[in-house]
Amino acid sequence: MNPAVPPLAPPAPLVKRHRLSTRLWHWLNAAVMVILFMSGLGIFNAHTRLYWGQYGANFDHAWLVLDRFPGWITLPGHYSLAMSRHWHLTFAPVFAFALLVYMLWSLSNRHFRRDLAFRRDELSPRHIWRDIIDHARLRFPKGQAALRYNILQKAAYNGVLFLALPALILSGLAMSPGMNAAWPWLIDIFGGRQSARSVHFIACWAVVAFFFVHILMVLLAGPVNEIRSMITGRYRVPPE
Amino acid sequence: MSGPLILSRRTLIGSMAATMLTGCDRLAEHENVQRILFSAENFHRWAQRSLMDRNALAREFSASDISPIFRANGTANPNTDAYKAIWRTDFADWRLKVTGMVGRPLSLSLAQLHALPHREQITRHDCVEGWSAIGKWRGVPLRTILDAARLSTRAKYLVFRCADTMGSGHPYYESIDMIDAFHPQTILAFALNGKPLSVANGAPLRLRVERQLGYKQAKYLMAIEAVDSLYGIGRGKGGYWEDYAGYDWYAGI
């Protein structure tokens, strides 16, 4: 042994990081979202054109025209509008009600207020700019600071939680002719059924973009520690 | 990042997706999984019907909202000898039969239908594939016909028999329950955008059930049969696409 090496510091303590509600929802949501994404692309393949407004079919102007998505990314792996719809419409309510329960739970255990609400001092341009620089340099917070979400992280989580996911649910419901009769106001939020279909598609890819950034950040911040904290709730505080 | 790493990650994600996909596809072959996947329809029907008034109307649009071209889908022309024969005489020999659990079976000509009170509605047609078209329909409220035929109170469904046989040689048919049958916007339409129905859009008569998707809007109507069960009709699922492609019977979503 080299006597010049200083004695190892005791391992940093494991602290409780994520609540049960967050962990349960995270993993249920991860599975359900994959099913919804892949079956959604299967449904999209039945008509690969997107429009704005109340109506839109082959003779009308489309703002986006794509080829069919390949079988490896759709559910089922072959073209079956009926089966894609069965998967999608079975898991869409699971997704929507899980989000609702998670939101109510997170309100009552003060997760939203403590961890996700923006604090005034965080919103100063200088603070935001510093956080952007830190991210660009891949400089992650250490010590107690690592236990709090930073401003960009909060913005990403809040954007997905309160914008993209509700937009997915509402635009999905707005495409239903039955719901149009039940809740006529729903379709007016989007300005028509074809607009709702376009918003559904855009929000879907916004969540996919979030997913990739999220995975990247987990990998950069230390995947074992991060994933453990989302499974057991325990997180090893990175030493200062 | 180096090329091979990207490639290997893409391969990794691809193979993960493929594994999951095969897993899901395998799962979907299981009878119980299939039962769960196919029963979501019941939840959606229950939820929607709980949320909406029985007579809640589908949105009606103004003339300026009408699609320039109303896309036709499914059968463009039944092309059977029987259909060609009625088409040649401009549907003068066509009759709509109303049979089954009714007190007074009917056989109605197009002229008789024209003579009944009409309803006109500009509504959006939503295809299960995802596209929509807005058109102005004119026709006879189905309720009028059912009252005239003295529909039995024991009847639970109306089955609509059509003149077109799909590629497989099976005749098209559809069915609705009494909630939709007596809905004020449920009409037997003989005109689209001020003109008699074209062959592509279902001449001489098609069903409009405005709170459901396009495949419920049966074209080329020949007969309406009142029944108390869908069992024994076709393959028993209540419609051509339901029987042969696994579509939901309740097409409100």
Short mmCIF file of N, CA, C and O in Angstrom, two decimals, chain A residues 6-79:
data_model
loop_
_atom_site.label_atom_id
_atom_site.label_comp_id
_atom_site.label_asym_id
_atom_site.label_seq_id
_atom_site.Cartn_x
_atom_site.Cartn_y
_atom_site.Cartn_z
N PRO A 6 -4.04 9.28 0.90
CA PRO A 6 -4.77 9.60 2.13
C PRO A 6 -5.85 8.55 2.39
O PRO A 6 -6.33 7.90 1.46
N PRO A 7 -6.19 8.35 3.63
CA PRO A 7 -7.24 7.36 3.94
C PRO A 7 -8.54 7.72 3.22
O PRO A 7 -8.86 8.90 3.05
N LEU A 8 -9.23 6.66 2.78
CA LEU A 8 -10.49 6.88 2.06
C LEU A 8 -11.50 7.57 2.96
O LEU A 8 -11.66 7.20 4.13
N ALA A 9 -12.21 8.53 2.38
CA ALA A 9 -13.29 9.18 3.13
C ALA A 9 -14.41 8.17 3.30
O ALA A 9 -14.61 7.31 2.44
N PRO A 10 -15.11 8.20 4.40
CA PRO A 10 -16.25 7.28 4.54
C PRO A 10 -17.25 7.56 3.42
O PRO A 10 -17.41 8.70 3.00
N PRO A 11 -17.90 6.48 2.92
CA PRO A 11 -18.85 6.69 1.82
C PRO A 11 -19.93 7.68 2.21
O PRO A 11 -20.37 7.72 3.36
N ALA A 12 -20.31 8.49 1.23
CA ALA A 12 -21.36 9.48 1.50
C ALA A 12 -22.63 8.75 1.91
O ALA A 12 -22.88 7.63 1.48
N PRO A 13 -23.40 9.37 2.79
CA PRO A 13 -24.59 8.69 3.30
C PRO A 13 -25.67 8.56 2.22
O PRO A 13 -25.75 9.36 1.30
N LEU A 14 -26.48 7.50 2.37
CA LEU A 14 -27.66 7.35 1.51
C LEU A 14 -28.78 8.17 2.14
O LEU A 14 -29.04 8.06 3.34
N VAL A 15 -29.42 9.01 1.36
CA VAL A 15 -30.54 9.77 1.91
C VAL A 15 -31.80 9.43 1.13
O VAL A 15 -31.74 8.92 0.01
N LYS A 16 -32.92 9.70 1.76
CA LYS A 16 -34.19 9.44 1.07
C LYS A 16 -34.39 10.55 0.05
O LYS A 16 -34.32 11.73 0.38
N ARG A 17 -34.60 10.14 -1.21
CA ARG A 17 -34.68 11.13 -2.28
C ARG A 17 -36.09 11.21 -2.85
O ARG A 17 -36.72 12.25 -2.84
N HIS A 18 -36.60 10.08 -3.37
CA HIS A 18 -37.89 10.12 -4.07
C HIS A 18 -38.97 9.43 -3.26
O HIS A 18 -38.76 8.35 -2.74
N ARG A 19 -40.12 10.06 -3.23
CA ARG A 19 -41.25 9.51 -2.48
C ARG A 19 -41.84 8.31 -3.22
O ARG A 19 -41.67 8.15 -4.42
N LEU A 20 -42.59 7.53 -2.48
CA LEU A 20 -43.23 6.35 -3.06
C LEU A 20 -44.13 6.73 -4.24
O LEU A 20 -44.13 6.08 -5.28
N SER A 21 -44.88 7.82 -4.07
CA SER A 21 -45.81 8.24 -5.14
C SER A 21 -45.05 8.52 -6.43
O SER A 21 -45.45 8.08 -7.51
N THR A 22 -43.91 9.19 -6.30
CA THR A 22 -43.12 9.52 -7.48
C THR A 22 -42.55 8.26 -8.12
O THR A 22 -42.59 8.10 -9.34
N ARG A 23 -42.04 7.36 -7.29
CA ARG A 23 -41.42 6.15 -7.82
C ARG A 23 -42.46 5.26 -8.50
O ARG A 23 -42.22 4.76 -9.60
N LEU A 24 -43.59 5.07 -7.86
CA LEU A 24 -44.64 4.22 -8.45
C LEU A 24 -45.08 4.78 -9.80
O LEU A 24 -45.17 4.08 -10.80
N TRP A 25 -45.37 6.08 -9.79
CA TRP A 25 -45.87 6.69 -11.01
C TRP A 25 -44.82 6.66 -12.10
O TRP A 25 -45.11 6.38 -13.25
N HIS A 26 -43.57 6.93 -11.72
CA HIS A 26 -42.50 6.98 -12.71
C HIS A 26 -42.44 5.69 -13.52
O HIS A 26 -42.40 5.71 -14.74
N TRP A 27 -42.44 4.56 -12.84
CA TRP A 27 -42.22 3.29 -13.55
C TRP A 27 -43.49 2.81 -14.25
O TRP A 27 -43.42 2.27 -15.36
N LEU A 28 -44.63 3.02 -13.63
CA LEU A 28 -45.88 2.68 -14.31
C LEU A 28 -45.99 3.52 -15.58
O LEU A 28 -46.28 3.03 -16.67
N ASN A 29 -45.71 4.81 -15.41
CA ASN A 29 -45.80 5.73 -16.52
C ASN A 29 -44.83 5.37 -17.64
O ASN A 29 -45.18 5.43 -18.82
N ALA A 30 -43.61 4.98 -17.26
CA ALA A 30 -42.62 4.64 -18.28
C ALA A 30 -43.14 3.52 -19.17
O ALA A 30 -43.09 3.60 -20.40
N ALA A 31 -43.69 2.48 -18.55
CA ALA A 31 -44.19 1.34 -19.33
C ALA A 31 -45.40 1.74 -20.17
O ALA A 31 -45.49 1.41 -21.36
N VAL A 32 -46.33 2.45 -19.55
CA VAL A 32 -47.56 2.82 -20.26
C VAL A 32 -47.26 3.77 -21.43
O VAL A 32 -47.83 3.64 -22.50
N MET A 33 -46.33 4.69 -21.21
CA MET A 33 -46.00 5.64 -22.27
C MET A 33 -45.38 4.95 -23.48
O MET A 33 -45.61 5.35 -24.61
N VAL A 34 -44.58 3.93 -23.23
CA VAL A 34 -43.98 3.20 -24.36
C VAL A 34 -45.08 2.52 -25.17
O VAL A 34 -45.11 2.58 -26.40
N ILE A 35 -46.02 1.90 -24.46
CA ILE A 35 -47.13 1.24 -25.16
C ILE A 35 -47.95 2.27 -25.94
O ILE A 35 -48.29 2.06 -27.11
N LEU A 36 -48.24 3.39 -25.31
CA LEU A 36 -49.06 4.41 -25.98
C LEU A 36 -48.32 4.99 -27.18
O LEU A 36 -48.93 5.23 -28.23
N PHE A 37 -47.02 5.21 -27.03
CA PHE A 37 -46.23 5.78 -28.13
C PHE A 37 -46.25 4.84 -29.34
O PHE A 37 -46.56 5.23 -30.46
N MET A 38 -45.95 3.58 -29.09
CA MET A 38 -45.82 2.63 -30.20
C MET A 38 -47.17 2.31 -30.83
O MET A 38 -47.29 2.24 -32.06
N SER A 39 -48.21 2.16 -30.02
CA SER A 39 -49.53 1.90 -30.61
C SER A 39 -50.05 3.16 -31.29
O SER A 39 -50.76 3.08 -32.30
N GLY A 40 -49.68 4.32 -30.76
CA GLY A 40 -50.09 5.58 -31.38
C GLY A 40 -49.51 5.73 -32.78
O GLY A 40 -50.19 6.16 -33.70
N LEU A 41 -48.24 5.32 -32.94
CA LEU A 41 -47.65 5.38 -34.27
C LEU A 41 -48.36 4.39 -35.20
O LEU A 41 -48.52 4.65 -36.39
N GLY A 42 -48.78 3.26 -34.64
CA GLY A 42 -49.55 2.30 -35.44
C GLY A 42 -50.85 2.91 -35.93
O GLY A 42 -51.25 2.72 -37.09
N ILE A 43 -51.52 3.68 -35.07
CA ILE A 43 -52.77 4.34 -35.46
C ILE A 43 -52.47 5.43 -36.49
O ILE A 43 -53.17 5.57 -37.50
N PHE A 44 -51.39 6.18 -36.26
CA PHE A 44 -51.01 7.24 -37.19
C PHE A 44 -50.80 6.67 -38.60
O PHE A 44 -51.13 7.31 -39.60
N ASN A 45 -50.27 5.46 -38.67
CA ASN A 45 -49.98 4.85 -39.97
C ASN A 45 -51.22 4.65 -40.83
O ASN A 45 -51.10 4.46 -42.03
N ALA A 46 -52.40 4.70 -40.23
CA ALA A 46 -53.63 4.55 -41.02
C ALA A 46 -53.88 5.79 -41.88
O ALA A 46 -54.58 5.73 -42.89
N HIS A 47 -53.34 6.92 -41.45
CA HIS A 47 -53.51 8.15 -42.23
C HIS A 47 -52.35 9.06 -41.88
O HIS A 47 -52.38 9.73 -40.84
N THR A 48 -51.33 9.07 -42.72
CA THR A 48 -50.06 9.69 -42.33
C THR A 48 -49.98 11.15 -42.74
O THR A 48 -48.93 11.65 -43.12
N ARG A 49 -51.12 11.83 -42.71
CA ARG A 49 -51.15 13.26 -43.04
C ARG A 49 -51.74 14.01 -41.85
O ARG A 49 -52.61 13.51 -41.16
N LEU A 50 -51.24 15.23 -41.62
CA LEU A 50 -51.75 16.04 -40.51
C LEU A 50 -52.24 17.39 -41.03
O LEU A 50 -51.64 17.97 -41.95
N TYR A 51 -53.33 17.87 -40.44
CA TYR A 51 -53.97 19.09 -40.90
C TYR A 51 -54.23 20.01 -39.71
O TYR A 51 -54.22 19.59 -38.56
N TRP A 52 -54.53 21.28 -40.04
CA TRP A 52 -55.04 22.20 -39.03
C TRP A 52 -56.51 22.46 -39.33
O TRP A 52 -56.92 22.50 -40.49
N GLY A 53 -57.31 22.63 -38.28
CA GLY A 53 -58.71 23.01 -38.46
C GLY A 53 -59.67 21.91 -38.11
O GLY A 53 -59.32 20.92 -37.45
N GLN A 54 -60.92 22.09 -38.52
CA GLN A 54 -62.00 21.17 -38.16
C GLN A 54 -61.95 19.89 -38.98
O GLN A 54 -62.24 18.81 -38.48
N TYR A 55 -61.64 20.03 -40.29
CA TYR A 55 -61.66 18.85 -41.15
C TYR A 55 -60.32 18.70 -41.85
O TYR A 55 -59.47 19.60 -41.80
N GLY A 56 -60.14 17.59 -42.52
CA GLY A 56 -58.90 17.34 -43.25
C GLY A 56 -58.91 15.92 -43.75
O GLY A 56 -59.07 14.98 -42.96
N ALA A 57 -58.81 15.76 -45.06
CA ALA A 57 -58.70 14.44 -45.68
C ALA A 57 -57.79 14.62 -46.90
O ALA A 57 -57.22 15.69 -47.10
N ASN A 58 -57.71 13.59 -47.70
CA ASN A 58 -56.69 13.55 -48.75
C ASN A 58 -56.69 14.73 -49.71
O ASN A 58 -55.66 15.08 -50.26
N PHE A 59 -57.86 15.34 -49.92
CA PHE A 59 -57.92 16.43 -50.89
C PHE A 59 -57.58 17.77 -50.25
O PHE A 59 -57.48 18.78 -50.93
N ASP A 60 -57.46 17.79 -48.92
CA ASP A 60 -57.23 19.05 -48.22
C ASP A 60 -55.74 19.26 -47.97
O ASP A 60 -54.94 18.33 -48.02
N HIS A 61 -55.40 20.51 -47.66
CA HIS A 61 -53.99 20.85 -47.45
C HIS A 61 -53.48 20.25 -46.14
O HIS A 61 -54.03 20.50 -45.07
N ALA A 62 -52.43 19.49 -46.23
CA ALA A 62 -51.80 18.90 -45.04
C ALA A 62 -50.52 19.66 -44.73
O ALA A 62 -49.78 20.00 -45.64
N TRP A 63 -50.26 19.92 -43.44
CA TRP A 63 -49.01 20.61 -43.08
C TRP A 63 -47.86 19.62 -42.91
O TRP A 63 -46.70 19.99 -42.90
N LEU A 64 -48.22 18.36 -42.79
CA LEU A 64 -47.18 17.33 -42.67
C LEU A 64 -47.66 16.05 -43.34
O LEU A 64 -48.76 15.59 -43.09
N VAL A 65 -46.83 15.52 -44.20
CA VAL A 65 -47.13 14.24 -44.85
C VAL A 65 -45.92 13.34 -44.65
O VAL A 65 -44.81 13.71 -45.02
N LEU A 66 -46.13 12.22 -44.00
CA LEU A 66 -45.01 11.31 -43.72
C LEU A 66 -45.26 9.95 -44.37
O LEU A 66 -46.36 9.65 -44.82
N ASP A 67 -44.20 9.15 -44.42
CA ASP A 67 -44.37 7.74 -44.76
C ASP A 67 -44.84 7.02 -43.50
O ASP A 67 -44.76 7.56 -42.41
N ARG A 68 -45.26 5.77 -43.68
CA ARG A 68 -45.63 4.99 -42.51
C ARG A 68 -44.41 4.73 -41.64
O ARG A 68 -43.31 4.53 -42.15
N PHE A 69 -44.61 4.72 -40.32
CA PHE A 69 -43.53 4.36 -39.41
C PHE A 69 -43.24 2.88 -39.55
O PHE A 69 -44.16 2.08 -39.74
N PRO A 70 -41.96 2.49 -39.43
CA PRO A 70 -41.61 1.07 -39.62
C PRO A 70 -42.13 0.20 -38.48
O PRO A 70 -42.38 0.68 -37.37
N GLY A 71 -42.25 -1.08 -38.79
CA GLY A 71 -42.85 -2.03 -37.86
C GLY A 71 -42.11 -2.17 -36.53
O GLY A 71 -42.73 -2.48 -35.52
N TRP A 72 -40.80 -1.92 -36.51
CA TRP A 72 -40.07 -2.13 -35.25
C TRP A 72 -40.43 -1.08 -34.20
O TRP A 72 -40.15 -1.25 -33.02
N ILE A 73 -41.09 -0.01 -34.62
CA ILE A 73 -41.43 1.04 -33.66
C ILE A 73 -42.94 1.16 -33.43
O ILE A 73 -43.41 2.00 -32.68
N THR A 74 -43.72 0.29 -34.07
CA THR A 74 -45.17 0.34 -33.88
C THR A 74 -45.65 -0.88 -33.09
O THR A 74 -44.96 -1.89 -33.00
N LEU A 75 -46.81 -0.75 -32.52
CA LEU A 75 -47.43 -1.85 -31.78
C LEU A 75 -48.84 -2.04 -32.34
O LEU A 75 -49.62 -1.09 -32.28
N PRO A 76 -49.20 -3.21 -32.87
CA PRO A 76 -48.32 -4.37 -33.08
C PRO A 76 -47.28 -4.09 -34.17
O PRO A 76 -47.34 -3.07 -34.82
N GLY A 77 -46.37 -5.03 -34.36
CA GLY A 77 -45.27 -4.84 -35.28
C GLY A 77 -45.67 -4.91 -36.75
O GLY A 77 -44.89 -4.56 -37.62
N HIS A 78 -46.89 -5.34 -37.03
CA HIS A 78 -47.42 -5.29 -38.39
C HIS A 78 -48.56 -4.29 -38.38
O HIS A 78 -49.07 -3.92 -37.32
N TYR A 79 -48.99 -3.86 -39.56
CA TYR A 79 -50.06 -2.87 -39.61
C TYR A 79 -51.40 -3.50 -39.20
O TYR A 79 -51.88 -4.43 -39.85
#
